[in-house]
PDB file of C-alpha atoms in Angstrom:
ATOM      1  CA  MET Y   1      83.386  83.935  84.044  1.00 79.00           C
ATOM      2  CA  THR Y   2      83.328  82.816  87.705  1.00 90.00           C
ATOM      3  CA  VAL Y   3      86.606  82.803  89.555  1.00 93.00           C
ATOM      4  CA  THR Y   4      87.072  79.720  91.722  1.00 96.00           C
ATOM      5  CA  VAL Y   5      88.742  80.094  95.105  1.00 96.00           C
ATOM      6  CA  LEU Y   6      90.330  77.707  97.558  1.00 96.00           C
ATOM      7  CA  ILE Y   7      90.649  79.032 101.180  1.00 95.00           C
ATOM      8  CA  VAL Y   8      93.557  77.729 103.260  1.00 95.00           C
ATOM      9  CA  ASP Y   9      93.696  78.544 106.947  1.00 94.00           C
ATOM     10  CA  ASP Y  10      94.067  76.510 110.150  1.00 93.00           C
ATOM     11  CA  GLN Y  11      91.247  78.457 111.931  1.00 92.00           C
ATOM     12  CA  THR Y  12      87.766  77.238 111.107  1.00 93.00           C
ATOM     13  CA  VAL Y  13      86.124  80.598 112.017  1.00 92.00           C
ATOM     14  CA  VAL Y  14      88.521  82.451 109.686  1.00 91.00           C
ATOM     15  CA  ARG Y  15      87.792  80.072 106.828  1.00 93.00           C
ATOM     16  CA  ALA Y  16      84.057  80.447 107.349  1.00 94.00           C
ATOM     17  CA  GLY Y  17      84.235  84.195 107.380  1.00 92.00           C
ATOM     18  CA  LEU Y  18      86.352  84.350 104.231  1.00 93.00           C
ATOM     19  CA  ALA Y  19      84.055  81.858 102.450  1.00 95.00           C
ATOM     20  CA  MET Y  20      80.968  83.910 103.345  1.00 95.00           C
ATOM     21  CA  LEU Y  21      82.601  87.039 101.962  1.00 94.00           C
ATOM     22  CA  VAL Y  22      83.800  85.405  98.745  1.00 94.00           C
ATOM     23  CA  ASP Y  23      80.547  83.616  98.073  1.00 94.00           C
ATOM     24  CA  SER Y  24      78.599  86.839  98.466  1.00 95.00           C
ATOM     25  CA  GLN Y  25      80.028  87.968  95.102  1.00 94.00           C
ATOM     26  CA  SER Y  26      78.338  86.863  91.913  1.00 93.00           C
ATOM     27  CA  ASP Y  27      81.650  86.472  90.050  1.00 94.00           C
ATOM     28  CA  LEU Y  28      83.468  84.528  92.784  1.00 95.00           C
ATOM     29  CA  THR Y  29      82.870  81.102  94.288  1.00 95.00           C
ATOM     30  CA  VAL Y  30      84.579  78.995  97.001  1.00 96.00           C
ATOM     31  CA  VAL Y  31      85.259  75.480  95.703  1.00 95.00           C
ATOM     32  CA  GLY Y  32      87.045  74.162  98.802  1.00 95.00           C
ATOM     33  CA  GLN Y  33      88.658  74.793 102.188  1.00 96.00           C
ATOM     34  CA  ALA Y  34      91.903  73.415 103.675  1.00 95.00           C
ATOM     35  CA  ALA Y  35      93.295  73.562 107.157  1.00 94.00           C
ATOM     36  CA  ASP Y  36      97.011  73.218 106.240  1.00 94.00           C
ATOM     37  CA  GLY Y  37      99.389  73.406 103.302  1.00 92.00           C
ATOM     38  CA  ARG Y  38      99.423  69.684 102.698  1.00 94.00           C
ATOM     39  CA  GLU Y  39      95.656  69.546 102.387  1.00 95.00           C
ATOM     40  CA  ALA Y  40      95.797  72.649 100.120  1.00 94.00           C
ATOM     41  CA  ILE Y  41      98.044  70.900  97.636  1.00 94.00           C
ATOM     42  CA  ARG Y  42      95.787  67.803  97.599  1.00 94.00           C
ATOM     43  CA  LEU Y  43      92.601  69.862  97.030  1.00 95.00           C
ATOM     44  CA  THR Y  44      94.280  71.996  94.391  1.00 93.00           C
ATOM     45  CA  GLY Y  45      94.995  68.802  92.420  1.00 91.00           C
ATOM     46  CA  GLU Y  46      91.369  67.751  92.753  1.00 93.00           C
ATOM     47  CA  LEU Y  47      89.552  71.106  92.310  1.00 93.00           C
ATOM     48  CA  ALA Y  48      91.979  73.194  90.122  1.00 92.00           C
ATOM     49  CA  PRO Y  49      91.013  76.576  91.735  1.00 94.00           C
ATOM     50  CA  ASP Y  50      91.898  79.809  89.954  1.00 93.00           C
ATOM     51  CA  VAL Y  51      93.066  81.500  93.185  1.00 93.00           C
ATOM     52  CA  VAL Y  52      94.270  80.123  96.511  1.00 94.00           C
ATOM     53  CA  LEU Y  53      93.941  82.343  99.592  1.00 94.00           C
ATOM     54  CA  MET Y  54      96.863  81.038 101.725  1.00 92.00           C
ATOM     55  CA  ASP Y  55      97.593  81.560 105.397  1.00 91.00           C
ATOM     56  CA  ILE Y  56     101.249  81.351 106.387  1.00 86.00           C
ATOM     57  CA  ARG Y  57     101.476  79.927 109.909  1.00 85.00           C
ATOM     58  CA  MET Y  58      99.772  76.452 109.839  1.00 89.00           C
ATOM     59  CA  PRO Y  59     100.587  72.953 111.172  1.00 87.00           C
ATOM     60  CA  LEU Y  60     101.973  70.046 109.088  1.00 87.00           C
ATOM     61  CA  MET Y  61     102.975  72.309 106.182  1.00 90.00           C
ATOM     62  CA  ASP Y  62     103.101  76.088 106.386  1.00 88.00           C
ATOM     63  CA  GLY Y  63     101.865  78.460 103.685  1.00 88.00           C
ATOM     64  CA  LEU Y  64     105.387  79.284 102.419  1.00 87.00           C
ATOM     65  CA  GLU Y  65     106.234  75.692 101.499  1.00 90.00           C
ATOM     66  CA  ALA Y  66     102.739  75.067 100.118  1.00 92.00           C
ATOM     67  CA  THR Y  67     103.078  78.221  97.932  1.00 89.00           C
ATOM     68  CA  ARG Y  68     106.454  77.055  96.687  1.00 87.00           C
ATOM     69  CA  ARG Y  69     104.957  73.652  95.670  1.00 89.00           C
ATOM     70  CA  LEU Y  70     101.828  75.183  94.062  1.00 89.00           C
ATOM     71  CA  ALA Y  71     103.947  77.579  92.052  1.00 83.00           C
ATOM     72  CA  ALA Y  72     105.806  74.566  90.594  1.00 79.00           C
ATOM     73  CA  LEU Y  73     102.639  72.781  89.460  1.00 75.00           C
ATOM     74  CA  ASN Y  74     102.144  72.252  85.738  1.00 62.00           C
ATOM     75  CA  ASP Y  75     105.409  74.041  84.852  1.00 63.00           C
ATOM     76  CA  GLY Y  76     104.354  77.160  86.667  1.00 59.00           C
ATOM     77  CA  ALA Y  77     100.807  77.200  85.368  1.00 68.00           C
ATOM     78  CA  GLY Y  78      99.247  76.370  88.735  1.00 75.00           C
ATOM     79  CA  PRO Y  79      96.818  78.539  90.646  1.00 88.00           C
ATOM     80  CA  ARG Y  80      97.512  82.120  91.650  1.00 88.00           C
ATOM     81  CA  VAL Y  81      98.364  82.298  95.341  1.00 90.00           C
ATOM     82  CA  VAL Y  82      97.449  85.301  97.501  1.00 89.00           C
ATOM     83  CA  ILE Y  83      98.954  85.186 100.991  1.00 87.00           C
ATOM     84  CA  LEU Y  84      96.781  86.263 103.869  1.00 85.00           C
ATOM     85  CA  THR Y  85      98.323  86.991 107.267  1.00 78.00           C
ATOM     86  CA  THR Y  86      97.232  88.517 110.559  1.00 74.00           C
ATOM     87  CA  TYR Y  87     100.307  90.681 111.040  1.00 62.00           C
ATOM     88  CA  ASP Y  88     102.019  93.047 108.612  1.00 55.00           C
ATOM     89  CA  VAL Y  89     105.294  92.273 110.421  1.00 52.00           C
ATOM     90  CA  ASP Y  90     105.309  88.671 109.198  1.00 54.00           C
ATOM     91  CA  GLU Y  91     108.941  87.748 108.432  1.00 61.00           C
ATOM     92  CA  TYR Y  92     107.925  85.616 105.454  1.00 68.00           C
ATOM     93  CA  VAL Y  93     106.728  88.435 103.169  1.00 68.00           C
ATOM     94  CA  PHE Y  94     109.801  88.533 101.013  1.00 69.00           C
ATOM     95  CA  ASP Y  95     110.247  84.703 100.902  1.00 74.00           C
ATOM     96  CA  ALA Y  96     106.525  84.158 100.070  1.00 74.00           C
ATOM     97  CA  LEU Y  97     106.758  86.486  97.042  1.00 74.00           C
ATOM     98  CA  HIS Y  98     109.914  84.788  95.899  1.00 74.00           C
ATOM     99  CA  ALA Y  99     108.169  81.409  96.369  1.00 75.00           C
ATOM    100  CA  GLY Y 100     105.602  82.362  93.842  1.00 79.00           C
ATOM    101  CA  ALA Y 101     102.806  84.267  95.604  1.00 82.00           C
ATOM    102  CA  CYS Y 102     101.249  87.044  93.491  1.00 80.00           C
ATOM    103  CA  GLY Y 103      99.876  89.042  96.394  1.00 79.00           C
ATOM    104  CA  PHE Y 104     100.150  89.581 100.126  1.00 79.00           C
ATOM    105  CA  LEU Y 105      97.216  90.945 102.098  1.00 81.00           C
ATOM    106  CA  LEU Y 106      96.315  91.366 105.725  1.00 79.00           C
ATOM    107  CA  LYS Y 107      93.349  89.484 107.140  1.00 80.00           C
ATOM    108  CA  HIS Y 108      91.995  92.638 108.779  1.00 80.00           C
ATOM    109  CA  ALA Y 109      92.043  94.559 105.511  1.00 80.00           C
ATOM    110  CA  PRO Y 110      88.719  95.994 104.299  1.00 85.00           C
ATOM    111  CA  PRO Y 111      86.524  93.446 102.513  1.00 89.00           C
ATOM    112  CA  GLU Y 112      86.699  95.399  99.275  1.00 88.00           C
ATOM    113  CA  GLU Y 113      90.527  95.123  99.323  1.00 84.00           C
ATOM    114  CA  LEU Y 114      90.421  91.393  99.824  1.00 87.00           C
ATOM    115  CA  LEU Y 115      87.937  90.971  97.012  1.00 89.00           C
ATOM    116  CA  PHE Y 116      89.945  93.234  94.736  1.00 86.00           C
ATOM    117  CA  GLY Y 117      93.031  91.170  95.511  1.00 84.00           C
ATOM    118  CA  ILE Y 118      91.354  87.959  94.432  1.00 89.00           C
ATOM    119  CA  ARG Y 119      90.083  89.464  91.222  1.00 88.00           C
ATOM    120  CA  ALA Y 120      93.483  91.071  90.460  1.00 82.00           C
ATOM    121  CA  ALA Y 121      95.200  87.703  91.022  1.00 84.00           C
ATOM    122  CA  ALA Y 122      92.756  85.854  88.769  1.00 84.00           C
ATOM    123  CA  ASP Y 123      93.281  88.449  86.081  1.00 78.00           C
ATOM    124  CA  GLY Y 124      97.080  88.012  86.157  1.00 72.00           C
ATOM    125  CA  GLY Y 125      97.759  91.032  88.334  1.00 65.00           C
ATOM    126  CA  ALA Y 126      98.791  91.351  91.941  1.00 61.00           C
ATOM    127  CA  LEU Y 127      98.068  93.397  95.063  1.00 63.00           C
ATOM    128  CA  LEU Y 128     100.134  94.129  98.159  1.00 60.00           C
ATOM    129  CA  SER Y 129      98.936  95.810 101.276  1.00 57.00           C
ATOM    130  CA  PRO Y 130     100.367  99.361 101.414  1.00 54.00           C
ATOM    131  CA  ALA Y 131     102.106  98.622 104.698  1.00 55.00           C
ATOM    132  CA  ILE Y 132     103.716  95.524 103.261  1.00 58.00           C
ATOM    133  CA  THR Y 133     104.756  97.363 100.093  1.00 58.00           C
ATOM    134  CA  THR Y 134     106.681  99.933 102.198  1.00 54.00           C
ATOM    135  CA  ARG Y 135     108.490  97.166 104.126  1.00 59.00           C
ATOM    136  CA  LEU Y 136     109.274  95.192 100.989  1.00 61.00           C
ATOM    137  CA  ILE Y 137     110.914  98.199  99.324  1.00 56.00           C
ATOM    138  CA  ALA Y 138     112.951  98.847 102.438  1.00 58.00           C
ATOM    139  CA  GLU Y 139     114.121  95.202 102.459  1.00 59.00           C
ATOM    140  CA  LEU Y 140     115.096  95.378  98.814  1.00 56.00           C
ATOM    141  CA  THR Y 141     117.029  98.593  99.086  1.00 52.00           C
ATOM    142  CA  THR Y 142     118.766  98.307 102.411  1.00 56.00           C
ATOM    143  CA  GLY Y 143     122.439  97.390 102.473  1.00 51.00           C
ATOM    144  CA  ARG Y 144     122.778  96.446  98.841  1.00 52.00           C
ATOM    145  CA  PRO Y 145     125.213  98.286  96.576  1.00 48.00           C
ATOM    146  CA  ARG Y 146     123.845  99.923  93.472  1.00 51.00           C
ATOM    147  CA  ALA Y 147     124.541  97.889  90.296  1.00 51.00           C
ATOM    148  CA  GLY Y 148     127.195  99.341  88.029  1.00 56.00           C
ATOM    149  CA  ARG Y 149     125.509  98.407  84.802  1.00 68.00           C
ATOM    150  CA  LEU Y 150     122.136  97.221  83.492  1.00 74.00           C
ATOM    151  CA  PRO Y 151     121.393  93.522  83.575  1.00 81.00           C
ATOM    152  CA  PRO Y 152     122.108  92.033  80.049  1.00 86.00           C
ATOM    153  CA  GLU Y 153     118.691  90.389  79.757  1.00 88.00           C
ATOM    154  CA  LEU Y 154     117.058  93.813  79.382  1.00 88.00           C
ATOM    155  CA  ALA Y 155     118.582  93.927  75.885  1.00 89.00           C
ATOM    156  CA  ARG Y 156     116.002  91.359  74.911  1.00 92.00           C
ATOM    157  CA  LEU Y 157     113.207  93.902  75.198  1.00 93.00           C
ATOM    158  CA  THR Y 158     112.193  96.076  72.262  1.00 94.00           C
ATOM    159  CA  PRO Y 159     112.206  99.859  72.953  1.00 93.00           C
ATOM    160  CA  ARG Y 160     108.406  99.863  73.410  1.00 94.00           C
ATOM    161  CA  GLU Y 161     108.517  96.843  75.720  1.00 94.00           C
ATOM    162  CA  ARG Y 162     111.126  98.613  77.844  1.00 92.00           C
ATOM    163  CA  GLN Y 163     108.890 101.749  78.073  1.00 92.00           C
ATOM    164  CA  VAL Y 164     106.009  99.588  79.190  1.00 92.00           C
ATOM    165  CA  PHE Y 165     108.181  97.679  81.643  1.00 91.00           C
ATOM    166  CA  ASP Y 166     109.559 100.862  83.221  1.00 88.00           C
ATOM    167  CA  LEU Y 167     106.023 102.217  83.753  1.00 87.00           C
ATOM    168  CA  LEU Y 168     104.831  98.847  85.084  1.00 85.00           C
ATOM    169  CA  VAL Y 169     107.481  98.633  87.774  1.00 81.00           C
ATOM    170  CA  ALA Y 170     106.728 102.318  88.652  1.00 76.00           C
ATOM    171  CA  GLY Y 171     103.300 101.070  89.785  1.00 71.00           C
ATOM    172  CA  ARG Y 172     101.241 102.218  86.692  1.00 79.00           C
ATOM    173  CA  SER Y 173      98.123 100.246  85.720  1.00 79.00           C
ATOM    174  CA  ASN Y 174      97.547  99.057  82.191  1.00 84.00           C
ATOM    175  CA  THR Y 175      95.115 101.918  81.622  1.00 86.00           C
ATOM    176  CA  GLU Y 176      97.617 104.486  82.846  1.00 87.00           C
ATOM    177  CA  ILE Y 177     100.399 103.006  80.725  1.00 90.00           C
ATOM    178  CA  GLY Y 178      98.162 103.130  77.685  1.00 91.00           C
ATOM    179  CA  ARG Y 179      97.420 106.765  78.281  1.00 91.00           C
ATOM    180  CA  ALA Y 180     101.021 107.697  78.864  1.00 91.00           C
ATOM    181  CA  LEU Y 181     102.219 105.971  75.641  1.00 92.00           C
ATOM    182  CA  ALA Y 182      99.032 106.652  73.615  1.00 93.00           C
ATOM    183  CA  ILE Y 183      98.397 102.970  72.895  1.00 93.00           C
ATOM    184  CA  ALA Y 184      95.400 100.691  73.437  1.00 93.00           C
ATOM    185  CA  GLU Y 185      95.106  98.787  76.731  1.00 90.00           C
ATOM    186  CA  THR Y 186      95.069  95.473  74.835  1.00 91.00           C
ATOM    187  CA  THR Y 187      98.412  96.469  73.244  1.00 94.00           C
ATOM    188  CA  VAL Y 188      99.767  97.282  76.717  1.00 92.00           C
ATOM    189  CA  LYS Y 189      98.795  93.783  77.958  1.00 90.00           C
ATOM    190  CA  THR Y 190     100.607  92.213  74.980  1.00 93.00           C
ATOM    191  CA  HIS Y 191     103.762  94.224  75.721  1.00 94.00           C
ATOM    192  CA  VAL Y 192     103.547  93.359  79.464  1.00 91.00           C
ATOM    193  CA  GLY Y 193     103.265  89.641  78.633  1.00 90.00           C
ATOM    194  CA  HIS Y 194     106.203  89.746  76.202  1.00 93.00           C
ATOM    195  CA  ALA Y 195     108.410  91.697  78.652  1.00 92.00           C
ATOM    196  CA  LEU Y 196     107.684  89.293  81.548  1.00 89.00           C
ATOM    197  CA  ASP Y 197     108.334  86.265  79.330  1.00 89.00           C
ATOM    198  CA  LYS Y 198     111.648  87.635  78.024  1.00 92.00           C
ATOM    199  CA  LEU Y 199     112.853  88.473  81.550  1.00 90.00           C
ATOM    200  CA  GLY Y 200     111.638  85.195  83.049  1.00 85.00           C
ATOM    201  CA  LEU Y 201     109.254  86.924  85.501  1.00 83.00           C
ATOM    202  CA  ARG Y 202     106.010  85.436  86.805  1.00 74.00           C
ATOM    203  CA  ASP Y 203     103.938  88.587  87.206  1.00 75.00           C
ATOM    204  CA  ARG Y 204     103.920  92.277  88.092  1.00 76.00           C
ATOM    205  CA  VAL Y 205     105.007  91.704  91.686  1.00 73.00           C
ATOM    206  CA  HIS Y 206     107.962  89.621  90.573  1.00 77.00           C
ATOM    207  CA  ALA Y 207     108.749  92.374  88.081  1.00 81.00           C
ATOM    208  CA  VAL Y 208     108.824  95.017  90.840  1.00 76.00           C
ATOM    209  CA  ILE Y 209     111.053  92.819  92.978  1.00 76.00           C
ATOM    210  CA  TYR Y 210     113.401  92.316  90.010  1.00 81.00           C
ATOM    211  CA  ALA Y 211     113.512  96.089  89.291  1.00 81.00           C
ATOM    212  CA  TYR Y 212     114.452  96.993  92.857  1.00 74.00           C
ATOM    213  CA  GLU Y 213     117.016  94.228  93.074  1.00 74.00           C
ATOM    214  CA  GLN Y 214     118.627  95.398  89.864  1.00 79.00           C
ATOM    215  CA  ARG Y 215     118.348  99.018  90.899  1.00 74.00           C
ATOM    216  CA  LEU Y 216     116.318  99.916  87.864  1.00 77.00           C
ATOM    217  CA  VAL Y 217     114.090 102.090  90.070  1.00 67.00           C
ATOM    218  CA  THR Y 218     114.899 104.225  93.107  1.00 60.00           C
ATOM    219  CA  PRO Y 219     112.628 104.115  96.161  1.00 54.00           C
ATOM    220  CA  PRO Y 220     110.961 107.348  97.170  1.00 51.00           C
ATOM    221  CA  PRO Y 221     112.401 109.106 100.230  1.00 50.00           C
ATOM    222  CA  ARG Y 222     110.803 108.004 103.520  1.00 47.00           C
TER     223      ARG Y 222
END
């Protein structure tokens, strides 16, 4: 199946370059381009793209507000939003992920990383630039006291779902989880879906944020 993509950026040259890259792939196609968040919301309603590549700093409506509104479409069943930014020091990283973005990539990332991010988003996964991941973990673990007990909603998970969830937030792929637990990858996907639903989480990125906020995982030493 072809993944449809909407590109949102206030710079015409950037949109053109991204469109050329995406359209060069047989399984991806650009269905529209927008110059600001307001236009992105309108085109999403008309074109129903699978993935939206969203810039942050734009006139009229920035990417953060547009992401928040797109995430609320169709009771949360709107398009998958991947944030693209020029700088890895963008102060909106944390807010954008909380607003509903499933990925956060740098515009100067290698083409293969951008394409992988689009495919991962369309497949229900997520991708963060390594530099952004490091800063996000630092933000989530700085100045916050360790929780004294586990959050009660974890009791909703079956023992197997909890095993899968713990491996998921540790950064393991479905294939790696399947190998570790000696179960089929399709079974892993089922457990992942059930765990996310029971905990009220959108996707893997949201699950990682949740795990660090609840102190279910400990960041590696810097």
